[in-house]
mmCIF file of C-alpha atoms in Angstrom:
data_model
loop_
_atom_site.group_PDB
_atom_site.id
_atom_site.type_symbol
_atom_site.label_atom_id
_atom_site.label_comp_id
_atom_site.label_asym_id
_atom_site.label_seq_id
_atom_site.Cartn_x
_atom_site.Cartn_y
_atom_site.Cartn_z
ATOM 1 C CA MET J 1 20.877 -8.008 39.203
ATOM 2 C CA ASN J 2 22.303 -4.577 38.348
ATOM 3 C CA ALA J 3 20.406 -1.800 36.551
ATOM 4 C CA SER J 4 22.066 -2.514 33.196
ATOM 5 C CA ALA J 5 21.101 -6.190 33.285
ATOM 6 C CA MET J 6 17.549 -5.342 34.323
ATOM 7 C CA SER J 7 17.264 -2.842 31.472
ATOM 8 C CA HIS J 8 18.525 -5.425 28.987
ATOM 9 C CA THR J 9 16.080 -8.035 30.305
ATOM 10 C CA THR J 10 13.174 -5.594 30.072
ATOM 11 C CA ARG J 11 14.159 -4.666 26.542
ATOM 12 C CA MET J 12 14.361 -8.321 25.508
ATOM 13 C CA GLN J 13 10.945 -9.038 27.024
ATOM 14 C CA ALA J 14 9.440 -6.086 25.171
ATOM 15 C CA GLU J 15 10.974 -7.260 21.920
ATOM 16 C CA ARG J 16 9.655 -10.802 22.384
ATOM 17 C CA ALA J 17 6.211 -9.366 23.045
ATOM 18 C CA ALA J 18 6.462 -7.218 19.916
ATOM 19 C CA ARG J 19 7.300 -10.290 17.881
ATOM 20 C CA GLY J 20 4.740 -12.464 19.656
ATOM 21 C CA SER J 21 1.418 -13.817 18.540
ATOM 22 C CA VAL J 22 -0.417 -10.513 19.029
ATOM 23 C CA THR J 23 1.866 -8.599 16.678
ATOM 24 C CA GLU J 24 1.910 -11.489 14.229
ATOM 25 C CA GLY J 25 -1.878 -11.494 14.185
ATOM 26 C CA ALA J 26 -1.888 -7.729 13.665
ATOM 27 C CA ALA J 27 0.512 -8.082 10.740
ATOM 28 C CA ARG J 28 -1.539 -10.778 9.040
ATOM 29 C CA ALA J 29 -4.763 -8.827 9.581
ATOM 30 C CA GLY J 30 -3.102 -5.748 8.131
ATOM 31 C CA LEU J 31 -1.861 -7.548 5.035
ATOM 32 C CA THR J 32 -5.332 -8.967 4.502
ATOM 33 C CA ALA J 33 -6.885 -5.496 4.805
ATOM 34 C CA ARG J 34 -4.378 -4.112 2.301
ATOM 35 C CA GLY J 35 -5.261 -6.941 -0.045
ATOM 36 C CA VAL J 36 -8.961 -6.100 0.173
ATOM 37 C CA ILE J 37 -8.309 -2.469 -0.783
ATOM 38 C CA TYR J 38 -6.102 -3.317 -3.770
ATOM 39 C CA LEU J 39 -8.484 -6.033 -4.918
ATOM 40 C CA LEU J 40 -11.453 -3.664 -4.875
ATOM 41 C CA VAL J 41 -9.515 -0.839 -6.545
ATOM 42 C CA GLY J 42 -8.449 -3.240 -9.290
ATOM 43 C CA VAL J 43 -12.021 -4.458 -9.817
ATOM 44 C CA ILE J 44 -13.340 -0.877 -9.995
ATOM 45 C CA ALA J 45 -10.572 0.013 -12.481
ATOM 46 C CA LEU J 46 -11.595 -2.955 -14.632
ATOM 47 C CA GLN J 47 -15.178 -1.714 -14.584
ATOM 48 C CA ILE J 48 -13.980 1.750 -15.626
ATOM 49 C CA ALA J 49 -12.041 0.243 -18.534
ATOM 50 C CA PHE J 50 -15.227 -1.372 -19.832
ATOM 51 C CA GLY J 51 -17.390 1.667 -19.072
ATOM 52 C CA ASP J 52 -19.454 -0.077 -16.403
ATOM 53 C CA THR J 53 -19.050 2.359 -13.463
ATOM 54 C CA ASP J 54 -18.441 5.962 -12.475
ATOM 55 C CA GLN J 55 -16.947 5.039 -9.083
ATOM 56 C CA GLN J 56 -13.554 6.299 -7.978
ATOM 57 C CA ALA J 57 -10.803 3.725 -8.432
ATOM 58 C CA ASP J 58 -9.047 4.571 -5.188
ATOM 59 C CA ARG J 59 -9.265 3.890 -1.474
ATOM 60 C CA GLY J 60 -12.419 5.983 -1.135
ATOM 61 C CA GLY J 61 -14.096 4.033 -3.912
ATOM 62 C CA ALA J 62 -13.080 0.736 -2.333
ATOM 63 C CA VAL J 63 -14.472 1.820 1.039
ATOM 64 C CA GLY J 64 -17.698 2.975 -0.588
ATOM 65 C CA GLU J 65 -18.033 -0.348 -2.377
ATOM 66 C CA LEU J 66 -17.655 -2.224 0.903
ATOM 67 C CA ALA J 67 -20.235 0.008 2.562
ATOM 68 C CA ARG J 68 -22.827 -0.958 -0.058
ATOM 69 C CA GLN J 69 -22.459 -4.673 0.606
ATOM 70 C CA PRO J 70 -24.652 -6.655 3.018
ATOM 71 C CA PHE J 71 -23.270 -6.098 6.536
ATOM 72 C CA GLY J 72 -21.259 -3.226 5.065
ATOM 73 C CA ALA J 73 -20.741 -1.543 8.436
ATOM 74 C CA VAL J 74 -19.256 -4.740 9.862
ATOM 75 C CA LEU J 75 -16.955 -5.082 6.850
ATOM 76 C CA LEU J 76 -15.794 -1.482 7.226
ATOM 77 C CA TRP J 77 -14.995 -1.937 10.902
ATOM 78 C CA ALA J 78 -13.092 -5.137 10.123
ATOM 79 C CA LEU J 79 -11.142 -3.342 7.384
ATOM 80 C CA GLY J 80 -10.321 -0.407 9.658
ATOM 81 C CA LEU J 81 -9.188 -2.640 12.513
ATOM 82 C CA GLY J 82 -7.060 -4.643 10.080
ATOM 83 C CA LEU J 83 -5.357 -1.416 9.013
ATOM 84 C CA VAL J 84 -4.792 -0.544 12.667
ATOM 85 C CA GLY J 85 -3.049 -3.897 12.916
ATOM 86 C CA MET J 86 -0.851 -2.966 9.962
ATOM 87 C CA ALA J 87 0.108 0.323 11.625
ATOM 88 C CA LEU J 88 0.956 -1.436 14.903
ATOM 89 C CA TRP J 89 3.052 -4.022 13.099
ATOM 90 C CA ARG J 90 5.024 -1.314 11.299
ATOM 91 C CA LEU J 91 5.448 0.510 14.606
ATOM 92 C CA SER J 92 6.971 -2.611 16.154
ATOM 93 C CA GLU J 93 9.369 -2.846 13.206
ATOM 94 C CA ALA J 94 10.371 0.796 13.653
ATOM 95 C CA VAL J 95 11.068 0.262 17.353
ATOM 96 C CA PHE J 96 12.512 -3.256 17.445
ATOM 97 C CA GLY J 97 13.523 -3.898 13.825
ATOM 98 C CA SER J 98 12.122 -6.288 11.235
ATOM 99 C CA VAL J 99 13.042 -9.793 10.129
ATOM 100 C CA GLY J 100 16.087 -10.176 7.910
ATOM 101 C CA LYS J 101 19.793 -9.574 8.230
ATOM 102 C CA ASP J 102 19.481 -5.772 7.956
ATOM 103 C CA GLY J 103 16.121 -5.518 9.712
ATOM 104 C CA ARG J 104 17.584 -3.384 12.515
ATOM 105 C CA SER J 105 19.243 -0.868 10.202
ATOM 106 C CA ALA J 106 18.308 2.802 10.467
ATOM 107 C CA ARG J 107 17.003 2.769 6.890
ATOM 108 C CA LYS J 108 14.608 -0.118 7.541
ATOM 109 C CA ARG J 109 13.416 1.451 10.784
ATOM 110 C CA LEU J 110 12.776 4.774 9.047
ATOM 111 C CA ILE J 111 10.802 3.078 6.261
ATOM 112 C CA ALA J 112 8.775 1.178 8.868
ATOM 113 C CA ALA J 113 8.038 4.419 10.734
ATOM 114 C CA ALA J 114 6.832 6.095 7.534
ATOM 115 C CA ARG J 115 4.592 3.111 6.785
ATOM 116 C CA CYS J 116 3.238 3.233 10.326
ATOM 117 C CA VAL J 117 2.214 6.881 9.904
ATOM 118 C CA PHE J 118 0.649 6.189 6.505
ATOM 119 C CA TYR J 119 -1.404 3.198 7.650
ATOM 120 C CA ALA J 120 -2.442 4.985 10.840
ATOM 121 C CA PHE J 121 -3.898 7.766 8.683
ATOM 122 C CA VAL J 122 -5.626 5.281 6.368
ATOM 123 C CA ALA J 123 -7.043 3.354 9.331
ATOM 124 C CA TYR J 124 -8.317 6.569 10.886
ATOM 125 C CA SER J 125 -10.079 7.633 7.674
ATOM 126 C CA VAL J 126 -11.735 4.219 7.259
ATOM 127 C CA LEU J 127 -12.838 3.989 10.898
ATOM 128 C CA ARG J 128 -14.151 7.550 10.822
ATOM 129 C CA PHE J 129 -16.212 6.658 7.773
ATOM 130 C CA ALA J 130 -17.442 3.460 9.425
ATOM 131 C CA ALA J 131 -18.518 5.377 12.532
ATOM 132 C CA GLY J 132 -20.432 8.060 10.614
ATOM 133 C CA PRO J 133 -23.178 8.231 8.000
ATOM 134 C CA HIS J 134 -22.191 6.476 4.791
ATOM 135 C CA GLY J 135 -22.433 9.476 2.565
ATOM 136 C CA GLY J 136 -18.767 10.162 2.102
ATOM 137 C CA SER J 137 -15.911 8.256 0.605
ATOM 138 C CA GLY J 138 -13.534 7.135 3.317
ATOM 139 C CA GLY J 139 -11.140 10.067 3.315
ATOM 140 C CA GLY J 140 -12.173 11.826 0.109
ATOM 141 C CA SER J 141 -11.118 11.519 -3.498
ATOM 142 C CA SER J 142 -7.426 10.810 -3.997
ATOM 143 C CA ASP J 143 -7.479 13.198 -6.976
ATOM 144 C CA GLU J 144 -8.812 16.097 -4.904
ATOM 145 C CA GLN J 145 -6.316 15.374 -2.150
ATOM 146 C CA SER J 146 -3.413 15.315 -4.611
ATOM 147 C CA ARG J 147 -4.443 18.600 -6.218
ATOM 148 C CA ASP J 148 -5.042 20.308 -2.860
ATOM 149 C CA ILE J 149 -1.703 19.208 -1.402
ATOM 150 C CA THR J 150 0.135 20.151 -4.599
ATOM 151 C CA ALA J 151 -1.501 23.602 -4.660
ATOM 152 C CA ARG J 152 -0.512 24.261 -1.034
ATOM 153 C CA VAL J 153 3.081 23.160 -1.530
ATOM 154 C CA LEU J 154 3.441 25.211 -4.726
ATOM 155 C CA GLN J 155 2.595 28.326 -2.731
ATOM 156 C CA LEU J 156 5.561 27.760 -0.424
ATOM 157 C CA PRO J 157 9.010 29.216 -1.066
ATOM 158 C CA ALA J 158 10.752 26.865 -3.515
ATOM 159 C CA GLY J 159 7.410 25.093 -3.829
ATOM 160 C CA GLN J 160 8.053 24.033 -7.420
ATOM 161 C CA TRP J 161 11.286 22.380 -6.384
ATOM 162 C CA LEU J 162 9.591 20.616 -3.472
ATOM 163 C CA VAL J 163 6.799 19.221 -5.649
ATOM 164 C CA GLY J 164 9.273 18.267 -8.380
ATOM 165 C CA ILE J 165 11.585 16.475 -5.956
ATOM 166 C CA ALA J 166 8.634 14.675 -4.341
ATOM 167 C CA GLY J 167 7.378 13.609 -7.773
ATOM 168 C CA ALA J 168 10.825 12.372 -8.753
ATOM 169 C CA GLY J 169 10.974 10.441 -5.489
ATOM 170 C CA VAL J 170 7.652 8.760 -6.278
ATOM 171 C CA ILE J 171 8.962 7.836 -9.742
ATOM 172 C CA VAL J 172 12.068 6.272 -8.211
ATOM 173 C CA ALA J 173 9.928 4.475 -5.624
ATOM 174 C CA GLY J 174 7.711 3.088 -8.382
ATOM 175 C CA ILE J 175 10.692 1.806 -10.340
ATOM 176 C CA TRP J 176 12.124 0.310 -7.146
ATOM 177 C CA VAL J 177 8.820 -1.420 -6.285
ATOM 178 C CA GLY J 178 8.492 -2.839 -9.789
ATOM 179 C CA ALA J 179 12.120 -3.967 -9.965
ATOM 180 C CA ARG J 180 11.936 -5.731 -6.596
ATOM 181 C CA ALA J 181 8.810 -7.541 -7.755
ATOM 182 C CA VAL J 182 10.375 -8.677 -11.025
ATOM 183 C CA ARG J 183 13.486 -9.859 -9.150
ATOM 184 C CA ARG J 184 11.185 -11.715 -6.720
ATOM 185 C CA ASP J 185 12.861 -10.146 -3.713
ATOM 186 C CA TYR J 186 9.709 -10.904 -1.708
ATOM 187 C CA ARG J 187 10.829 -14.539 -1.519
ATOM 188 C CA ARG J 188 13.283 -13.573 1.218
ATOM 189 C CA GLN J 189 10.322 -12.801 3.482
ATOM 190 C CA LEU J 190 8.391 -15.998 2.841
ATOM 191 C CA LYS J 191 8.238 -19.323 4.669
ATOM 192 C CA LEU J 192 9.241 -21.152 1.503
ATOM 193 C CA THR J 193 9.820 -24.482 3.225
ATOM 194 C CA GLN J 194 6.184 -24.514 4.365
ATOM 195 C CA MET J 195 4.787 -23.756 0.921
ATOM 196 C CA ALA J 196 3.626 -26.343 -1.590
ATOM 197 C CA PRO J 197 4.817 -25.989 -5.217
ATOM 198 C CA TRP J 198 1.420 -24.646 -6.295
ATOM 199 C CA ALA J 199 1.587 -22.015 -3.560
ATOM 200 C CA ARG J 200 5.023 -20.853 -4.725
ATOM 201 C CA ARG J 201 3.748 -20.544 -8.296
ATOM 202 C CA LEU J 202 0.707 -18.609 -7.090
ATOM 203 C CA VAL J 203 2.868 -16.206 -5.107
ATOM 204 C CA ASP J 204 5.218 -15.673 -8.060
ATOM 205 C CA VAL J 205 2.401 -14.936 -10.500
ATOM 206 C CA THR J 206 0.640 -12.534 -8.149
ATOM 207 C CA GLY J 207 3.832 -11.052 -6.720
ATOM 208 C CA VAL J 208 5.535 -10.299 -10.033
ATOM 209 C CA GLY J 209 2.424 -9.188 -11.914
ATOM 210 C CA GLY J 210 0.945 -7.288 -9.002
ATOM 211 C CA GLY J 211 4.185 -5.637 -7.927
ATOM 212 C CA ALA J 212 5.025 -4.545 -11.478
ATOM 213 C CA ALA J 213 1.572 -2.981 -11.929
ATOM 214 C CA ARG J 214 1.790 -1.240 -8.563
ATOM 215 C CA GLY J 215 5.208 0.153 -9.416
ATOM 216 C CA LEU J 216 3.941 1.397 -12.785
ATOM 217 C CA VAL J 217 1.056 3.248 -11.116
ATOM 218 C CA PHE J 218 3.431 4.874 -8.620
ATOM 219 C CA ALA J 219 5.817 5.945 -11.372
ATOM 220 C CA ALA J 220 2.990 7.398 -13.471
ATOM 221 C CA ALA J 221 1.665 9.382 -10.499
ATOM 222 C CA GLY J 222 5.167 10.736 -9.944
ATOM 223 C CA VAL J 223 5.397 11.853 -13.574
ATOM 224 C CA PHE J 224 2.163 13.826 -13.200
ATOM 225 C CA ALA J 225 3.509 15.476 -10.034
ATOM 226 C CA VAL J 226 6.687 16.517 -11.857
ATOM 227 C CA ARG J 227 4.581 17.951 -14.683
ATOM 228 C CA ALA J 228 2.526 19.903 -12.152
ATOM 229 C CA ALA J 229 5.719 21.372 -10.716
ATOM 230 C CA VAL J 230 7.262 22.252 -14.075
ATOM 231 C CA ASP J 231 4.059 23.863 -15.391
ATOM 232 C CA TYR J 232 3.137 25.363 -12.005
ATOM 233 C CA LYS J 233 -0.349 23.908 -12.389
ATOM 234 C CA PRO J 234 -1.580 21.878 -9.402
ATOM 235 C CA ASP J 235 -4.460 20.444 -11.442
ATOM 236 C CA ARG J 236 -1.918 18.415 -13.409
ATOM 237 C CA ALA J 237 -1.220 16.349 -10.299
ATOM 238 C CA LYS J 238 -3.260 13.163 -10.206
ATOM 239 C CA GLY J 239 -4.376 10.814 -7.487
ATOM 240 C CA LEU J 240 -4.807 7.088 -7.916
ATOM 241 C CA ASP J 241 -8.142 7.343 -9.757
ATOM 242 C CA ASP J 242 -7.018 9.880 -12.371
ATOM 243 C CA THR J 243 -3.679 8.108 -12.771
ATOM 244 C CA LEU J 244 -5.445 4.842 -13.570
ATOM 245 C CA ARG J 245 -7.858 6.557 -15.961
ATOM 246 C CA SER J 246 -4.907 8.126 -17.784
ATOM 247 C CA PHE J 247 -3.785 4.668 -18.913
ATOM 248 C CA ALA J 248 -6.949 4.459 -21.019
ATOM 249 C CA ASP J 249 -5.897 7.656 -22.855
ATOM 250 C CA THR J 250 -2.739 6.098 -24.279
ATOM 251 C CA PRO J 251 -2.500 4.732 -27.845
ATOM 252 C CA LEU J 252 -3.233 1.292 -26.392
ATOM 253 C CA GLY J 253 -6.613 2.567 -25.242
ATOM 254 C CA PRO J 254 -8.525 0.874 -22.417
ATOM 255 C CA TRP J 255 -6.552 -2.346 -22.799
ATOM 256 C CA LEU J 256 -3.563 -0.867 -20.980
ATOM 257 C CA LEU J 257 -5.900 0.072 -18.129
ATOM 258 C CA VAL J 258 -7.240 -3.496 -18.194
ATOM 259 C CA CYS J 259 -3.692 -4.838 -17.803
ATOM 260 C CA VAL J 260 -2.833 -2.449 -14.963
ATOM 261 C CA ALA J 261 -6.152 -3.072 -13.210
ATOM 262 C CA THR J 262 -5.614 -6.820 -13.474
ATOM 263 C CA GLY J 263 -2.191 -6.290 -11.937
ATOM 264 C CA LEU J 264 -3.738 -4.478 -8.972
ATOM 265 C CA VAL J 265 -6.141 -7.370 -8.484
ATOM 266 C CA LEU J 266 -3.132 -9.689 -8.516
ATOM 267 C CA PHE J 267 -1.425 -7.510 -5.904
ATOM 268 C CA GLY J 268 -4.486 -7.824 -3.712
ATOM 269 C CA LEU J 269 -4.247 -11.611 -4.003
ATOM 270 C CA PHE J 270 -0.503 -11.386 -3.346
ATOM 271 C CA SER J 271 -1.233 -9.521 -0.105
ATOM 272 C CA PHE J 272 -3.533 -12.366 0.939
ATOM 273 C CA ALA J 273 -0.710 -14.817 0.215
ATOM 274 C CA LEU J 274 1.676 -12.730 2.324
ATOM 275 C CA ALA J 275 -0.857 -12.793 5.146
ATOM 276 C CA ARG J 276 -0.585 -16.577 5.055
ATOM 277 C CA TRP J 277 3.089 -17.235 4.370
ATOM 278 C CA ARG J 278 5.121 -14.136 5.242
ATOM 279 C CA ARG J 279 7.673 -14.339 8.037
ATOM 280 C CA VAL J 280 6.831 -11.724 10.681
#
């Protein structure tokens, strides 16, 4: 066997391993962990809408809520390891490609790489919190992080343009996320033939409602970033918590926040459904 054939065989073996049971398990654990975070954020946002809590409706608040439960440390470690699984799954997609006809395209690989970096950071923050004293908030407030990052970027040459372009990109991403959910594009990734009719209805309700709410939150956060750039005021940038709270300040009052928070709960349930029926 020549060197070229050996290289091809090695590459094929590595790809089969990446798509094997270990990576599949990592993907399903990661989707479950993501679902837990969105579910808890949605529940906290619902409590905020009804004035029942002063917790942060973001990842830090979700981690803090888990830490207060019985066996909280165990739950935090499980969540962190699930997020590690998500990062590893996205890494395998970046290296070997994902399922689907264009799964090996440069665009899909780049998106997978970006997701890998994001989930690696999230996993690190959760595991660091799990390993230390439970006095923090799993990576800090999303609002503080958004303001700090915005302030630093605004100080750079062309900083206003950079923040404005990033905000516009988040707006576009939010619209894209919401549109894909409404079009039910997620069905292409599902094992539809293995799903009962009730399961398909469940996925459609949670996928459309949850994806639309998630896209709306992204778009709103992008609008605040653009405002921060235009006004040159980093405190106008908002993280997830402040973005959600801003929905209660609209003419619709807290009921819009209730709708968005319910959508985030649905997205958490949708992530659980993906963990069960998504093709990996």
